[in-house]
XYZ file of C-alpha atoms in Angstrom:
161
model
C 167.185 37.447 -17.859
C 167.820 35.669 -14.782
C 170.505 38.039 -13.620
C 168.174 41.056 -14.238
C 165.696 39.080 -11.570
C 168.693 38.628 -9.080
C 169.569 42.292 -8.999
C 165.952 43.272 -8.846
C 165.525 40.743 -5.808
C 169.157 42.347 -3.909
C 167.993 45.928 -4.481
C 164.593 45.165 -3.427
C 165.928 44.503 -0.129
C 166.695 48.475 0.207
C 163.940 50.539 1.615
C 164.392 53.752 -0.249
C 162.035 55.580 2.352
C 164.978 55.222 5.058
C 167.841 57.458 5.098
C 170.126 54.561 5.852
C 168.799 52.230 2.996
C 169.152 55.245 1.022
C 172.726 55.774 1.508
C 173.613 52.046 0.903
C 171.504 52.065 -2.146
C 173.412 54.826 -3.626
C 176.577 53.862 -2.220
C 175.890 50.375 -4.174
C 174.917 52.029 -7.436
C 177.823 54.354 -7.411
C 180.307 51.188 -7.002
C 178.572 49.801 -10.165
C 177.595 52.529 -11.984
C 181.381 53.917 -11.734
C 182.668 51.018 -13.811
C 180.442 50.674 -16.224
C 179.568 54.326 -17.153
C 182.766 55.008 -18.488
C 182.678 51.886 -20.664
C 178.999 52.016 -21.963
C 177.865 55.359 -21.627
C 180.675 57.698 -21.319
C 178.795 60.282 -23.684
C 175.309 60.311 -21.053
C 177.092 60.081 -17.410
C 174.377 59.514 -14.497
C 177.175 59.066 -11.928
C 177.442 63.098 -11.526
C 174.043 63.263 -10.506
C 174.784 60.158 -8.137
C 177.676 62.049 -6.583
C 175.261 65.251 -6.383
C 173.118 63.072 -4.501
C 175.966 61.486 -2.304
C 177.423 64.597 -1.538
C 174.534 65.802 -0.218
C 174.353 62.890 2.211
C 177.786 63.479 3.526
C 178.884 60.743 1.760
C 182.122 60.147 -0.419
C 181.546 58.627 -4.128
C 182.908 55.266 -3.506
C 185.741 53.391 -5.703
C 184.218 51.614 -8.602
C 184.041 48.175 -8.926
C 186.531 46.682 -12.165
C 184.733 45.539 -14.990
C 186.259 42.761 -16.863
C 186.514 44.499 -20.039
C 185.399 43.405 -23.865
C 185.923 45.665 -26.992
C 183.349 44.312 -28.648
C 180.604 46.368 -29.945
C 177.921 43.460 -28.688
C 179.552 43.647 -25.027
C 179.033 47.454 -25.047
C 175.609 47.343 -26.296
C 174.871 45.303 -23.769
C 176.261 47.188 -21.271
C 173.897 49.940 -22.088
C 170.998 47.868 -22.388
C 171.666 47.260 -18.712
C 172.004 50.681 -18.165
C 169.157 52.446 -19.882
C 166.577 49.547 -18.095
C 168.435 50.899 -14.895
C 167.816 54.547 -15.802
C 164.012 53.775 -16.591
C 163.671 51.698 -13.598
C 165.038 54.511 -11.401
C 162.323 56.803 -12.621
C 160.148 54.704 -10.510
C 162.005 53.936 -7.601
C 162.599 57.905 -7.416
C 158.670 57.362 -5.927
C 159.699 55.719 -2.932
C 162.093 57.826 -1.702
C 161.592 59.625 1.421
C 160.913 63.072 1.224
C 164.070 65.631 2.123
C 166.321 63.005 0.664
C 168.194 64.020 -3.051
C 167.118 62.191 -5.775
C 168.594 63.396 -8.984
C 170.177 60.267 -10.027
C 166.922 58.553 -9.791
C 164.592 61.267 -11.457
C 166.947 61.482 -14.534
C 164.415 59.694 -16.457
C 164.712 59.166 -20.153
C 163.171 62.078 -22.337
C 160.050 61.657 -24.189
C 160.825 58.901 -27.240
C 164.766 58.638 -25.737
C 163.809 54.429 -24.497
C 161.728 53.866 -27.988
C 165.161 55.341 -29.432
C 167.513 53.493 -27.365
C 165.489 50.116 -28.650
C 165.419 51.142 -32.207
C 169.279 52.002 -32.194
C 170.144 48.439 -30.499
C 168.096 46.479 -33.084
C 169.469 48.495 -35.801
C 173.213 47.764 -34.081
C 172.039 44.393 -33.848
C 171.042 43.481 -37.299
C 174.435 45.060 -38.726
C 176.713 43.310 -35.543
C 177.355 39.864 -37.516
C 177.806 36.781 -35.918
C 178.060 36.595 -32.354
C 177.062 39.966 -31.709
C 173.977 38.836 -29.546
C 176.026 36.387 -27.339
C 178.460 39.234 -26.867
C 175.576 41.811 -26.141
C 173.923 39.033 -23.919
C 177.332 38.550 -21.949
C 177.262 42.473 -21.852
C 174.120 42.420 -19.989
C 174.809 40.090 -17.584
C 178.613 41.687 -16.696
C 176.601 44.399 -16.216
C 174.094 43.172 -13.836
C 176.681 40.826 -12.162
C 178.250 44.230 -11.321
C 175.334 45.909 -9.671
C 174.522 42.637 -7.746
C 178.250 42.787 -6.305
C 177.876 46.343 -4.906
C 173.999 45.640 -4.135
C 175.305 42.561 -1.544
C 178.200 44.252 -0.364
C 176.043 47.346 0.274
C 173.572 45.180 2.264
C 175.903 43.524 4.355
C 177.468 47.209 5.845
C 173.934 48.891 5.775
C 172.074 46.011 7.413
C 174.964 44.459 9.346
């Protein structure tokens, strides 16, 4: 998905072993996650972990970016797909964080079998979803990636400007 590649390229610009960049990275994630999590994952929030990391760095939790809402099941699954993928990537990124910096958010990896269980649930929902479900799911994932991209670009300007 091209929008995923755009997000990866934006966030690759943050050096996680730099306290300044890491602060900007966490702030960007908090802005995106604050808009996404209530719609997609109210049952498994990572925002409290992110708030914990921000507090340890004496940073406030920023205002969330607004998410264009859709009430379809497919759209919400698309949001969840992007968030679960972010969680998966976070576990790898946590290894790049400089010693002494907090990393509760990035260290919140999937437990054994959770990613596979999510994929199976996603596949099941897609099979039961009916006409338009997959298009809605793609729109949801793209909306999530767009929010992460918007937040990342804004934080790069602040952190590097």
